[in-house]
mmCIF file of the C-alpha atoms, coordinates in Angstrom:
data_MODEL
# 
_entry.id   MODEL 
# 
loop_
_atom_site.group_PDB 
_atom_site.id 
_atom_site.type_symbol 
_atom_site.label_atom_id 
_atom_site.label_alt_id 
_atom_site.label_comp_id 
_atom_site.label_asym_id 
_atom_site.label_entity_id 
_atom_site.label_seq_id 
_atom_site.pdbx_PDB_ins_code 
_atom_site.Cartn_x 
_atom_site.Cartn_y 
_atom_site.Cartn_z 
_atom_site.occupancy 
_atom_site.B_iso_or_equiv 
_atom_site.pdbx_formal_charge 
_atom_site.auth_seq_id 
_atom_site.auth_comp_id 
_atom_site.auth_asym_id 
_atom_site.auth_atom_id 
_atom_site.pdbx_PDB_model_num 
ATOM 1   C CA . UNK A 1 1   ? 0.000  0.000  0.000  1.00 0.00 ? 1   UNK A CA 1 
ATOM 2   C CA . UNK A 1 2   ? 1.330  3.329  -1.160 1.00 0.00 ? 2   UNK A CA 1 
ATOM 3   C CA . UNK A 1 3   ? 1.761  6.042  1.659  1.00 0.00 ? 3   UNK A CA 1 
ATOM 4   C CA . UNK A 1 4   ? 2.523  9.460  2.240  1.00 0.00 ? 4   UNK A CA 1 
ATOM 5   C CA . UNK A 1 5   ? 6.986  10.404 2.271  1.00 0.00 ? 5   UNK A CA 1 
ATOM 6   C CA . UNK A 1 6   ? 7.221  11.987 5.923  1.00 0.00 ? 6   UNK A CA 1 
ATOM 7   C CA . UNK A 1 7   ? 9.437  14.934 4.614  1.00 0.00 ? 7   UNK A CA 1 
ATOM 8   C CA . UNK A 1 8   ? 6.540  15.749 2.212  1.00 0.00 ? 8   UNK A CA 1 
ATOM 9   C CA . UNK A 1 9   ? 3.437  15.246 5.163  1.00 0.00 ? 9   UNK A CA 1 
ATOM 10  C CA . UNK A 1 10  ? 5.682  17.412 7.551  1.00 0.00 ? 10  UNK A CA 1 
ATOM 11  C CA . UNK A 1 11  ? 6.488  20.202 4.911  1.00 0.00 ? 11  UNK A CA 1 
ATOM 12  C CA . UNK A 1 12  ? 2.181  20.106 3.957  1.00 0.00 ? 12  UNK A CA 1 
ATOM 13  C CA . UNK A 1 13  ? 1.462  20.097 8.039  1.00 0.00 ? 13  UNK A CA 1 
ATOM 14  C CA . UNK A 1 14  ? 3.865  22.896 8.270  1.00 0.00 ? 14  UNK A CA 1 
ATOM 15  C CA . UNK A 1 15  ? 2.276  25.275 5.615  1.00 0.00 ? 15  UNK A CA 1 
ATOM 16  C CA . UNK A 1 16  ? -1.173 24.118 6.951  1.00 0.00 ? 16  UNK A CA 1 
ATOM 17  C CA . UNK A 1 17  ? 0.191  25.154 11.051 1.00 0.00 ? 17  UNK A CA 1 
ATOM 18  C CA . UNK A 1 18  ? 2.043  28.249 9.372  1.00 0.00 ? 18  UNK A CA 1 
ATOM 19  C CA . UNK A 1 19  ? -0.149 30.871 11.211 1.00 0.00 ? 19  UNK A CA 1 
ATOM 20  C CA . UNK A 1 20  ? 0.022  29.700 14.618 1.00 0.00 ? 20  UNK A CA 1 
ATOM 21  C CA . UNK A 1 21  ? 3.480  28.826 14.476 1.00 0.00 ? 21  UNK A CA 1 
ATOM 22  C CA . UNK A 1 22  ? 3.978  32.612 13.447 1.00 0.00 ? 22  UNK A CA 1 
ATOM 23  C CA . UNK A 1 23  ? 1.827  33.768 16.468 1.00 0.00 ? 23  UNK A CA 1 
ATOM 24  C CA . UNK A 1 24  ? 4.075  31.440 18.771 1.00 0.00 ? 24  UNK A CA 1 
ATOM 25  C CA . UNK A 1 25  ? 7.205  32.682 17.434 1.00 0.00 ? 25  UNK A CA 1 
ATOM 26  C CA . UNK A 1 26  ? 6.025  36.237 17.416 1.00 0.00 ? 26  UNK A CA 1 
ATOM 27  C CA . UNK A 1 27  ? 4.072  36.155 20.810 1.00 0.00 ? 27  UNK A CA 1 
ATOM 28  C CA . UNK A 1 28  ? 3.946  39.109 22.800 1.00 0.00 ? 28  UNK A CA 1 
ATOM 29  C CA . UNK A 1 29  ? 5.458  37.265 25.915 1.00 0.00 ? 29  UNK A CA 1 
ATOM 30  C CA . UNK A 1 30  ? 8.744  37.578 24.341 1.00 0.00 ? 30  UNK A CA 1 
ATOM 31  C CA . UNK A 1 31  ? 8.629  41.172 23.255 1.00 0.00 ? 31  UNK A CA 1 
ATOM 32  C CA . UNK A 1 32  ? 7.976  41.615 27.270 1.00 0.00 ? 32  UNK A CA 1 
ATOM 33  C CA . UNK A 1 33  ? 11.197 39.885 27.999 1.00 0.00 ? 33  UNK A CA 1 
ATOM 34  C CA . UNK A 1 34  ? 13.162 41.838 25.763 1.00 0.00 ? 34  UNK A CA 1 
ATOM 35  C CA . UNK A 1 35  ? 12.161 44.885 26.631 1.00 0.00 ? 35  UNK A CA 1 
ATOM 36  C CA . UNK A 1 36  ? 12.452 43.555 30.463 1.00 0.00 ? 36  UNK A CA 1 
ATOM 37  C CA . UNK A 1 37  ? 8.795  43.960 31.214 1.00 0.00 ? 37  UNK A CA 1 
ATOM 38  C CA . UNK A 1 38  ? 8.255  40.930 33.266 1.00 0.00 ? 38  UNK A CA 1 
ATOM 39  C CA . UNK A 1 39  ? 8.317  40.974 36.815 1.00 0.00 ? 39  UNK A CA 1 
ATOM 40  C CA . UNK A 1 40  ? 10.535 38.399 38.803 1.00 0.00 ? 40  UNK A CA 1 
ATOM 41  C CA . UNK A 1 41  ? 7.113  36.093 39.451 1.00 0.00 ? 41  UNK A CA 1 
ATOM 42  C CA . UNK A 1 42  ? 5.942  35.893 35.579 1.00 0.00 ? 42  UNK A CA 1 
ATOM 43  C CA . UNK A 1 43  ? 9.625  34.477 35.535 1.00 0.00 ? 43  UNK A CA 1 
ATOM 44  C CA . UNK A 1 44  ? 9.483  32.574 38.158 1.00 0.00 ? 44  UNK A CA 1 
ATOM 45  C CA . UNK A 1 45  ? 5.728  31.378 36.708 1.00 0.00 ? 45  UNK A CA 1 
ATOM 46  C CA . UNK A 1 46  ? 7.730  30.431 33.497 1.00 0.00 ? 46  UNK A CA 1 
ATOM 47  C CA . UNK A 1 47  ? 10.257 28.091 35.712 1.00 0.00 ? 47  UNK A CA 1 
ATOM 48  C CA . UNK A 1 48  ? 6.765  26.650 37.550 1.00 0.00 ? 48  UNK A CA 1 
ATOM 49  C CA . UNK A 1 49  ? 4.856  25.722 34.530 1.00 0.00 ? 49  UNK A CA 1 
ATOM 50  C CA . UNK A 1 50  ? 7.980  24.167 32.486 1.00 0.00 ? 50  UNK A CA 1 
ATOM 51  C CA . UNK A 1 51  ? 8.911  22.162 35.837 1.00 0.00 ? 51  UNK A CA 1 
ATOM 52  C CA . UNK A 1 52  ? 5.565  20.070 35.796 1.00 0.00 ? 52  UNK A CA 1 
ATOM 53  C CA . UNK A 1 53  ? 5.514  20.429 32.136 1.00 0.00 ? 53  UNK A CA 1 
ATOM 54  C CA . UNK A 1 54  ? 8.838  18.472 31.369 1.00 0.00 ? 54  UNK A CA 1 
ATOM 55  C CA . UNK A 1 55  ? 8.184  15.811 34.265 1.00 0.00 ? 55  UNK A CA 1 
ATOM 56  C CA . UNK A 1 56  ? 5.189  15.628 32.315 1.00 0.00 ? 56  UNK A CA 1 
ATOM 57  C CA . UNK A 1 57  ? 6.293  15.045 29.400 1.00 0.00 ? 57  UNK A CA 1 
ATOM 58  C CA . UNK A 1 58  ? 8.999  12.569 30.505 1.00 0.00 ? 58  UNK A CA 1 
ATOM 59  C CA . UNK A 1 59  ? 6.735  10.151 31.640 1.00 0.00 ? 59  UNK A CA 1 
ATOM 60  C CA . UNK A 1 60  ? 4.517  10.601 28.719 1.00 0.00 ? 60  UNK A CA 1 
ATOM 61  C CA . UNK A 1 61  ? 7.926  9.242  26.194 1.00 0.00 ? 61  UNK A CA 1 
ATOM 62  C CA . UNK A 1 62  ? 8.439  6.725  28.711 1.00 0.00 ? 62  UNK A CA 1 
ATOM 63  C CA . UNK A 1 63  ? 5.039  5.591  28.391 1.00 0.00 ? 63  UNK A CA 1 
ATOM 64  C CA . UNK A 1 64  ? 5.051  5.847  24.473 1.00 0.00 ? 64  UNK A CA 1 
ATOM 65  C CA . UNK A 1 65  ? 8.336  3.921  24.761 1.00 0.00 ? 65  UNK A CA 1 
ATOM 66  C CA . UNK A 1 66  ? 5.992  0.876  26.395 1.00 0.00 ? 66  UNK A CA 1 
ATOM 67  C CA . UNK A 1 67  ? 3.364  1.033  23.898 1.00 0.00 ? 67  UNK A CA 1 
ATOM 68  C CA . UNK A 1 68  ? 5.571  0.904  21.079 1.00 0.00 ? 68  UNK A CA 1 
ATOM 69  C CA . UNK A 1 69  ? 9.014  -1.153 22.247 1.00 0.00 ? 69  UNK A CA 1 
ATOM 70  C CA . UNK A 1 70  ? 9.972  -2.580 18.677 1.00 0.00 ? 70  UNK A CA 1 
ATOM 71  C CA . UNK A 1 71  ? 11.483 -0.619 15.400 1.00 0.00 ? 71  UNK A CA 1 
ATOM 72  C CA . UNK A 1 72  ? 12.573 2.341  15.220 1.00 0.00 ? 72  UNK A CA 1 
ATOM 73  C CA . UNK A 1 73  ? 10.095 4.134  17.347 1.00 0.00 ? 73  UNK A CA 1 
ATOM 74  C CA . UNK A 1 74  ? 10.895 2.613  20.860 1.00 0.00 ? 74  UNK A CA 1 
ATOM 75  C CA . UNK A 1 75  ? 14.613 4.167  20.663 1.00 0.00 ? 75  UNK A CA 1 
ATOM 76  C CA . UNK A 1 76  ? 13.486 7.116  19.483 1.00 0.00 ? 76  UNK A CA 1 
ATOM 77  C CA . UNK A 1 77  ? 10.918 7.496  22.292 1.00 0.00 ? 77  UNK A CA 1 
ATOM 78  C CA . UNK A 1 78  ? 13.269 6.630  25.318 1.00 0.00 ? 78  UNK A CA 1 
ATOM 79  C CA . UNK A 1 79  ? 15.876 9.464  23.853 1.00 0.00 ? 79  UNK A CA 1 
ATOM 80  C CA . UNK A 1 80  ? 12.892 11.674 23.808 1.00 0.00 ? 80  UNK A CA 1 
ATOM 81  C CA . UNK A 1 81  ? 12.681 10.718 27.703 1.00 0.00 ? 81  UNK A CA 1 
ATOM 82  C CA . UNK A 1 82  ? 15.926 10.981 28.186 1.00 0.00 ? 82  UNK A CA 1 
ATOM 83  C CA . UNK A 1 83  ? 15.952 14.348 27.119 1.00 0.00 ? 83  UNK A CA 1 
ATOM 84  C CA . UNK A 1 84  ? 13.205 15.710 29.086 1.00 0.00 ? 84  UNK A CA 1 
ATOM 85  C CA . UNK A 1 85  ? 15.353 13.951 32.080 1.00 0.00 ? 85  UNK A CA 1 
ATOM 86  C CA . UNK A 1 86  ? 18.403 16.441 31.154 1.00 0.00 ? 86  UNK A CA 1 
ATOM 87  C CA . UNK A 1 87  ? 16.375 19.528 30.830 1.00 0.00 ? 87  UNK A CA 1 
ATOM 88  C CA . UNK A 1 88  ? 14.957 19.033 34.116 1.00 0.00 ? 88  UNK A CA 1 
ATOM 89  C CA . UNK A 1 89  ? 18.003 18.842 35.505 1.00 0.00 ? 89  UNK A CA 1 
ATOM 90  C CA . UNK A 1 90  ? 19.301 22.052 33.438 1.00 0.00 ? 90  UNK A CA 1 
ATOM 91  C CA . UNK A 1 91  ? 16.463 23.902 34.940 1.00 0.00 ? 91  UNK A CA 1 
ATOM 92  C CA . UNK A 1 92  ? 17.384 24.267 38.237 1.00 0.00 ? 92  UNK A CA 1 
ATOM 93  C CA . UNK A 1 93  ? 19.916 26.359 36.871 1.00 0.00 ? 93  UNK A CA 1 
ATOM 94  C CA . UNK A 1 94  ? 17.052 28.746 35.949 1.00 0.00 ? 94  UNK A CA 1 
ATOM 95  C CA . UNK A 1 95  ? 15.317 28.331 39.512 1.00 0.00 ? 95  UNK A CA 1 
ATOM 96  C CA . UNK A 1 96  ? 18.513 28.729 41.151 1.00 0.00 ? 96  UNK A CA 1 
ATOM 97  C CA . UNK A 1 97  ? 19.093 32.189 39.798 1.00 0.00 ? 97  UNK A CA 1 
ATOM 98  C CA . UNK A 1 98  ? 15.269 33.336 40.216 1.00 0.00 ? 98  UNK A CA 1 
ATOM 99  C CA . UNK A 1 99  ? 15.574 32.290 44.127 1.00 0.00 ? 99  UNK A CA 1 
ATOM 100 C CA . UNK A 1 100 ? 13.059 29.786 43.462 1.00 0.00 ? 100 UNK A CA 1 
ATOM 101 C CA . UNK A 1 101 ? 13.360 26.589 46.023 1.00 0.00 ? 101 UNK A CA 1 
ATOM 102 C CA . UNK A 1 102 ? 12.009 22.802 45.799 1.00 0.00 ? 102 UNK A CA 1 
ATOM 103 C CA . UNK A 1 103 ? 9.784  24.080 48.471 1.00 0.00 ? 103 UNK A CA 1 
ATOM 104 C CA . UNK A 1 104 ? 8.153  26.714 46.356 1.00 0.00 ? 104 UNK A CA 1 
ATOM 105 C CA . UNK A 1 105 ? 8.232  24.539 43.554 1.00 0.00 ? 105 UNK A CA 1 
ATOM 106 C CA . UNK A 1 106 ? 6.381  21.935 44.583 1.00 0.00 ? 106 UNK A CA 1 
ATOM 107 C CA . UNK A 1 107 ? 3.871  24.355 46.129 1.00 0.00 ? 107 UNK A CA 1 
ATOM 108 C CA . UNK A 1 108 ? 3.274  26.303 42.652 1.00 0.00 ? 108 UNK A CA 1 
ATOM 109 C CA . UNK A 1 109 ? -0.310 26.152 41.544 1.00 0.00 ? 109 UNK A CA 1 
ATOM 110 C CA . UNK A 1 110 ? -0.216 25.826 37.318 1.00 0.00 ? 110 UNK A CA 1 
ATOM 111 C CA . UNK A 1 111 ? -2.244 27.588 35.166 1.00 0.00 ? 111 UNK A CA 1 
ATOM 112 C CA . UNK A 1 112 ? -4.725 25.837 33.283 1.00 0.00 ? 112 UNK A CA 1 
ATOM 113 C CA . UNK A 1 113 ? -4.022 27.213 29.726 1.00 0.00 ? 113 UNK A CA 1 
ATOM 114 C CA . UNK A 1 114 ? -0.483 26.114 30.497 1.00 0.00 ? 114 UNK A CA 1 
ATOM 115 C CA . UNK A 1 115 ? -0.746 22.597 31.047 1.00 0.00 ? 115 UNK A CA 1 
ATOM 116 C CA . UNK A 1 116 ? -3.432 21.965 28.341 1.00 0.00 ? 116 UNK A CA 1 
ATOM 117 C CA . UNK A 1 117 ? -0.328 21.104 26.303 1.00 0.00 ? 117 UNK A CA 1 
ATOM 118 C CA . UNK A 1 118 ? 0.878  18.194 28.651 1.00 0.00 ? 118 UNK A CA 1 
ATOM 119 C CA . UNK A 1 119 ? -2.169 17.550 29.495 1.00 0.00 ? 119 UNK A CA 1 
ATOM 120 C CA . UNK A 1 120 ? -2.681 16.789 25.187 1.00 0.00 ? 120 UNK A CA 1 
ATOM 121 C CA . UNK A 1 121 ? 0.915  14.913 25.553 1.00 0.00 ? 121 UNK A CA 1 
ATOM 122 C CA . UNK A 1 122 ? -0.458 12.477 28.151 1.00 0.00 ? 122 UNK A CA 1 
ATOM 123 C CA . UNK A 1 123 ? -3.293 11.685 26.341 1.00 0.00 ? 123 UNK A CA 1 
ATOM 124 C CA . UNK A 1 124 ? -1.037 11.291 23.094 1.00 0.00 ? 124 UNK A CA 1 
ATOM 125 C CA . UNK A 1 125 ? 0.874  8.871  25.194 1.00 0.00 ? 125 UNK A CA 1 
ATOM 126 C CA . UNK A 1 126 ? -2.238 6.624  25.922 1.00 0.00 ? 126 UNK A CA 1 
ATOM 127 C CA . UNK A 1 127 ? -4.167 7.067  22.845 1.00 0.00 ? 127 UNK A CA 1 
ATOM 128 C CA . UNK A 1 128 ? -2.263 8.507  20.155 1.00 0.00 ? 128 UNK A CA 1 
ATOM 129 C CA . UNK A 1 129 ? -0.214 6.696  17.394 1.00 0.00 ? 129 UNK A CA 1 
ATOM 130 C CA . UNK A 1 130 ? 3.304  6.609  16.638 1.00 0.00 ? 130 UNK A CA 1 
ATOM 131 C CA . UNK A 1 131 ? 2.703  8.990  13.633 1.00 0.00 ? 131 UNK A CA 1 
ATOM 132 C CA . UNK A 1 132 ? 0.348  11.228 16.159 1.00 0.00 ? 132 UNK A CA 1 
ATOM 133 C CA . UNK A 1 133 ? 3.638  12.036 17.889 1.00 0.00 ? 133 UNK A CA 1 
ATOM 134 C CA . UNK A 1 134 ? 6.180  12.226 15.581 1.00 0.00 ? 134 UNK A CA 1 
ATOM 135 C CA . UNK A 1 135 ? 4.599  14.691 13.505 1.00 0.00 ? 135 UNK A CA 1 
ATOM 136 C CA . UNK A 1 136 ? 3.121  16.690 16.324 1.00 0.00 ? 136 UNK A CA 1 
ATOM 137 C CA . UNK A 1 137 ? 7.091  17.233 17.947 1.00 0.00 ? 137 UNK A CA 1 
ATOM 138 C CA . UNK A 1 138 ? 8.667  17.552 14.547 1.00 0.00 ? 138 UNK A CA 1 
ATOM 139 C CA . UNK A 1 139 ? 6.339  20.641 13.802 1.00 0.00 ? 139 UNK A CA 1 
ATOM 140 C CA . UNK A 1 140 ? 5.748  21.595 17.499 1.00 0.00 ? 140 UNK A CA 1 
ATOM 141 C CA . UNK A 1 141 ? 9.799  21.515 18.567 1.00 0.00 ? 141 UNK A CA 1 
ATOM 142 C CA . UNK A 1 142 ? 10.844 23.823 15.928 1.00 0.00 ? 142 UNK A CA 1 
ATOM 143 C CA . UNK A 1 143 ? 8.509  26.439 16.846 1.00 0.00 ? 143 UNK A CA 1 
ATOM 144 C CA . UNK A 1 144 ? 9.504  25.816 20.533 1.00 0.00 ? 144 UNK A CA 1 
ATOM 145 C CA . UNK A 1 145 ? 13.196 25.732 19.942 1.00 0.00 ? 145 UNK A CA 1 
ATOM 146 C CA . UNK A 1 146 ? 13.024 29.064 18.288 1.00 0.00 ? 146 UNK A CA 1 
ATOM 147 C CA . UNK A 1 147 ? 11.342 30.779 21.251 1.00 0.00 ? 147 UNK A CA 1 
ATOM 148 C CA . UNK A 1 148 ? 13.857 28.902 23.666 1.00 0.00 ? 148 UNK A CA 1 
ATOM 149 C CA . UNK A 1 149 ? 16.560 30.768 21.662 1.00 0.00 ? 149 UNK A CA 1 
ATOM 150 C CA . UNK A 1 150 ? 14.418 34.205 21.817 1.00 0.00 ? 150 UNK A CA 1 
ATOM 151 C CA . UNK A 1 151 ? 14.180 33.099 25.822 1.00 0.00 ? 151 UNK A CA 1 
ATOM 152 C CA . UNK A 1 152 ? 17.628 33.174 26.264 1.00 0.00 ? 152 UNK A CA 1 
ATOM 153 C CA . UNK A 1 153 ? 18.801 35.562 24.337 1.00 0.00 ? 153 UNK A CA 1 
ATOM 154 C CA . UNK A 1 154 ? 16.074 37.865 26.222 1.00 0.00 ? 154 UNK A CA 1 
ATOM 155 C CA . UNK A 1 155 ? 17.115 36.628 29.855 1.00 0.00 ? 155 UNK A CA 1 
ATOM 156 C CA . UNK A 1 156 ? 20.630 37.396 29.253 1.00 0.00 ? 156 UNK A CA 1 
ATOM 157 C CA . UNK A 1 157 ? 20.421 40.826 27.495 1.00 0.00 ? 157 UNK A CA 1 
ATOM 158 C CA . UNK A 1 158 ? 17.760 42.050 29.455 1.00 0.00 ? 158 UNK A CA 1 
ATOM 159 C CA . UNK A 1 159 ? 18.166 40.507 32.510 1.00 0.00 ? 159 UNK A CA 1 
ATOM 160 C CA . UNK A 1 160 ? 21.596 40.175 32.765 1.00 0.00 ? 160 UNK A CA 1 
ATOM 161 C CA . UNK A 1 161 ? 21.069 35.971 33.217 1.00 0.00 ? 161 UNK A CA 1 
ATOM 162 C CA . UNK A 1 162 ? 24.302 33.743 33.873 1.00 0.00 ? 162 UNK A CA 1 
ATOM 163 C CA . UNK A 1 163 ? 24.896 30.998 31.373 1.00 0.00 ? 163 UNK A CA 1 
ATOM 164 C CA . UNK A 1 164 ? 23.527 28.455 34.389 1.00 0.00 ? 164 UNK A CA 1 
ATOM 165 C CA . UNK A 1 165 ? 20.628 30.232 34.030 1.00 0.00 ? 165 UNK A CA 1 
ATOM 166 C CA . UNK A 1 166 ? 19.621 29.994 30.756 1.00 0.00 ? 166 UNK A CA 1 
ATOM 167 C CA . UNK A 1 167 ? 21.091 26.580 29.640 1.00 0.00 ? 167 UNK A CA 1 
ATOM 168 C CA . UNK A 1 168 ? 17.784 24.936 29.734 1.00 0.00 ? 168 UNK A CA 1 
ATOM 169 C CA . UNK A 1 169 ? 16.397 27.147 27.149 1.00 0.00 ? 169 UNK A CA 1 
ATOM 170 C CA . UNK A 1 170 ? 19.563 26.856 25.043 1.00 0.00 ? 170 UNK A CA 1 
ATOM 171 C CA . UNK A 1 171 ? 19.385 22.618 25.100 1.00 0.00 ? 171 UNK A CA 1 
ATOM 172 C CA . UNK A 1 172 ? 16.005 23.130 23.265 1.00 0.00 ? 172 UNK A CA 1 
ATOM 173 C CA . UNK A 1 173 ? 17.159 25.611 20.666 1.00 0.00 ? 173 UNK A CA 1 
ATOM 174 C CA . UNK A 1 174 ? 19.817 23.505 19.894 1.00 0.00 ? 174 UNK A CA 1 
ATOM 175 C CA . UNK A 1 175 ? 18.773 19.977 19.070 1.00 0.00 ? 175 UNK A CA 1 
ATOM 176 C CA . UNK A 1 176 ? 20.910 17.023 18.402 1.00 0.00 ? 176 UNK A CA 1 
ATOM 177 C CA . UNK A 1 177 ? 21.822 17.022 14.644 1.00 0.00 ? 177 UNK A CA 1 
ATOM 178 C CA . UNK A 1 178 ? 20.361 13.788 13.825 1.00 0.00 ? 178 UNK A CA 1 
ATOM 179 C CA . UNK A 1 179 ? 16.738 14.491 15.613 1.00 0.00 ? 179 UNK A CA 1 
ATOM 180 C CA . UNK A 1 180 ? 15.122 15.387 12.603 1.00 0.00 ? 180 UNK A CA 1 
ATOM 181 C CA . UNK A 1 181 ? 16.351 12.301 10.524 1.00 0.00 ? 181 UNK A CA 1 
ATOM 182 C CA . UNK A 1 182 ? 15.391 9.870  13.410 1.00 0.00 ? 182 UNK A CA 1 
ATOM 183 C CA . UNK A 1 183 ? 12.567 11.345 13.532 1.00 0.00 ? 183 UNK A CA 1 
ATOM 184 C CA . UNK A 1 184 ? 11.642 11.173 9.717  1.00 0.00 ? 184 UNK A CA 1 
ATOM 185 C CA . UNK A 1 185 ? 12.745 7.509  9.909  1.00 0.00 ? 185 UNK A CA 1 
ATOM 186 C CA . UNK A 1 186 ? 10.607 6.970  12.623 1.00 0.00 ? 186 UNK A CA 1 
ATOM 187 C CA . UNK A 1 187 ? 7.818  8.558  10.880 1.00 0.00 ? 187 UNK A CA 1 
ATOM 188 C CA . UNK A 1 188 ? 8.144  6.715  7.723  1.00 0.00 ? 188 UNK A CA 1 
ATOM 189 C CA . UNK A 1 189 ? 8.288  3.221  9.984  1.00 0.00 ? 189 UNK A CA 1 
ATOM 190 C CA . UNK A 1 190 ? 4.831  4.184  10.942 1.00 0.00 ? 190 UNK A CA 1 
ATOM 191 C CA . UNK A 1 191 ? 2.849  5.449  8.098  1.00 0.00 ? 191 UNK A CA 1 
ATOM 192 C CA . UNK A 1 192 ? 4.436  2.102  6.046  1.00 0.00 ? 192 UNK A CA 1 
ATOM 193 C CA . UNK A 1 193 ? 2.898  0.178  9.091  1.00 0.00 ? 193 UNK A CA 1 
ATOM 194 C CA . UNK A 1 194 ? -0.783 1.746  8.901  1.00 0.00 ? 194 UNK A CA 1 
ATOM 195 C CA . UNK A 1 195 ? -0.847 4.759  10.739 1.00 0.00 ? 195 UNK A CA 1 
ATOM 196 C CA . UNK A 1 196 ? -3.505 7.614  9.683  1.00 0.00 ? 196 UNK A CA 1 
ATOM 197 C CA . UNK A 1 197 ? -1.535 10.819 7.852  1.00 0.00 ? 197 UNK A CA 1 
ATOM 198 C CA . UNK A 1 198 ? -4.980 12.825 8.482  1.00 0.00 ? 198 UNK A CA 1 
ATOM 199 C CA . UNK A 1 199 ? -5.041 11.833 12.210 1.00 0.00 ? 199 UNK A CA 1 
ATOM 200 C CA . UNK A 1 200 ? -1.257 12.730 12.391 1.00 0.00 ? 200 UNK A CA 1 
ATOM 201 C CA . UNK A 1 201 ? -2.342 16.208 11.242 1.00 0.00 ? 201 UNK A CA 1 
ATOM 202 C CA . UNK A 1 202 ? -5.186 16.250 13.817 1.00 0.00 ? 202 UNK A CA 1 
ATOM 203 C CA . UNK A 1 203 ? -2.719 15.766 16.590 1.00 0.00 ? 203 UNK A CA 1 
ATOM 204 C CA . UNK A 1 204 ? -0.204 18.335 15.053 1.00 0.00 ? 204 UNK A CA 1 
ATOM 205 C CA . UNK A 1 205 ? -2.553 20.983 14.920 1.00 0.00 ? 205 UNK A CA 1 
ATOM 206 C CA . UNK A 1 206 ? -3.846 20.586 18.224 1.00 0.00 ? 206 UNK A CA 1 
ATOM 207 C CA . UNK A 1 207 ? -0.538 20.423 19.936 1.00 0.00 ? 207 UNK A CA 1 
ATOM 208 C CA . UNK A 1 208 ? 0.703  23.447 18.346 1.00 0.00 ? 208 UNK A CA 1 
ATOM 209 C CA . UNK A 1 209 ? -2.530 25.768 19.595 1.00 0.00 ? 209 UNK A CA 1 
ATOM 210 C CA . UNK A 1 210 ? -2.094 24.491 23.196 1.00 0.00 ? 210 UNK A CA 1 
ATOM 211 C CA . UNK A 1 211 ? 1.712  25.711 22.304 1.00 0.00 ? 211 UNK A CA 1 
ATOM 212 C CA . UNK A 1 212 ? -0.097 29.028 22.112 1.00 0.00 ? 212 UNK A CA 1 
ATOM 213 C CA . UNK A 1 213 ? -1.838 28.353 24.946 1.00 0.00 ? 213 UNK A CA 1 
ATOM 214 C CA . UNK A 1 214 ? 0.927  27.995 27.094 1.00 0.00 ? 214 UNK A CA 1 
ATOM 215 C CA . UNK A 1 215 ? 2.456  31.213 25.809 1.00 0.00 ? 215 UNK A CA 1 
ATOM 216 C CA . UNK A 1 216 ? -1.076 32.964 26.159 1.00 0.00 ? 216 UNK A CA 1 
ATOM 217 C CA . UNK A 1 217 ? -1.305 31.845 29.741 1.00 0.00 ? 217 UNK A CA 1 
ATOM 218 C CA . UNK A 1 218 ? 1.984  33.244 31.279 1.00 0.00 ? 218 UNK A CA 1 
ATOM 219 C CA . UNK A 1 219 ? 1.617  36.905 29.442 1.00 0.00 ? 219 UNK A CA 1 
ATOM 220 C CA . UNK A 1 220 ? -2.522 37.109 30.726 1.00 0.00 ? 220 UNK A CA 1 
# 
């Protein structure tokens, strides 16, 4: 059975997501930063939401890992765990320098237009297919990456922010070289084996508005 080349469904999904991806990239939170009009707490907010977001999101790969163990995909999903692992690690680099402890951490209450994304990644994790995911994270972590850069380029111009500080923003805007080819791979394994192109692009475009969501929530 014939299916859809990955490069080609990502580049269509792309043009199709092109709008919101613009308004993510282009989202007023980050003007804010660079023009240092964010008080301490909507950074400290920013350190909250990502903390529960990337534990999130860790156990959401592992999980995905355990649904889907053989081929390419179960690799691909345990580095994507492994990841989130390191950047919560890297971000108490970012807590450290806000003054933020465990304590308060632990204590912060999320807002709800922030965590609709790992909220979407959990469900993904239970529900989605292989293709689902792939897609959503090759579309959704380039927009993302980008406004890690912006982050830390604004935290250190603006706010003067060590290199400790912003190194969790900077592991995101610099992926791994091969992520996108794994990725691809991994996508092609899936749509040979069955999985729905149209559903992919379902998941895709609902990841990348609660992307916007999460960006909508901390400037509000």
């Amino acid at each position: 059975m014939n299916h859809p080349d990955s490069s080609e469904l990502v580049a269509l999904t792309e043009r199709e997501l092109a709008e919101t991806a613009e308004a993510i990239r282009t989202h007023p939170f980050l003007g804010r930063l660079r023009s240092r009009d964010l008080p301490s707490d909507r950074l400290a907010a920013l350190a909250g939401e990502q903390n529960l977001i990337v534990a999130s999101d860790r156990r959401s790969f592992a999980q995905l890992a355990a649904r889907f163990p053989s081929g390419l995909a179960g690799d691909w999903f345990l580095g994507m765990a492994s990841g989130e692992g390191i950047a919560l690690d890297l971000l108490r680099g970012l807590t450290g320098w806000l003054g933020v402890t465990d304590e308060q951490l632990r204590a912060y209450e999320p807002r709800p237009g922030a965590q609709a994304y790992p909220s979407f990644v959990a469900w993904l994790a239970l529900n989605g297919s292989r293709a689902d995911v792939v897609l959503a994270f090759l579309a959704n972590l380039a927009a993302w990456g980008e406004n890690c850069a912006a982050v830390s380029a604004g935290l250190r111009d603006a706010y003067d922010a060590p290199d400790s500080a912003v190194a969790f923003f900077d592991f995101f805007a610099h992926p791994p070289q091969d992520f996108r080819p794994r990725a691809l791979a991994v996508l092609d394994e899936a749509l040979a084996g069955g999985d729905s192109p149209a559903q992919a692009r379902r998941a895709t475009r609902l990841l990348q508005a609660y992307e916007l969501s999460f960006w909508d929530a901390l400037n509000d």
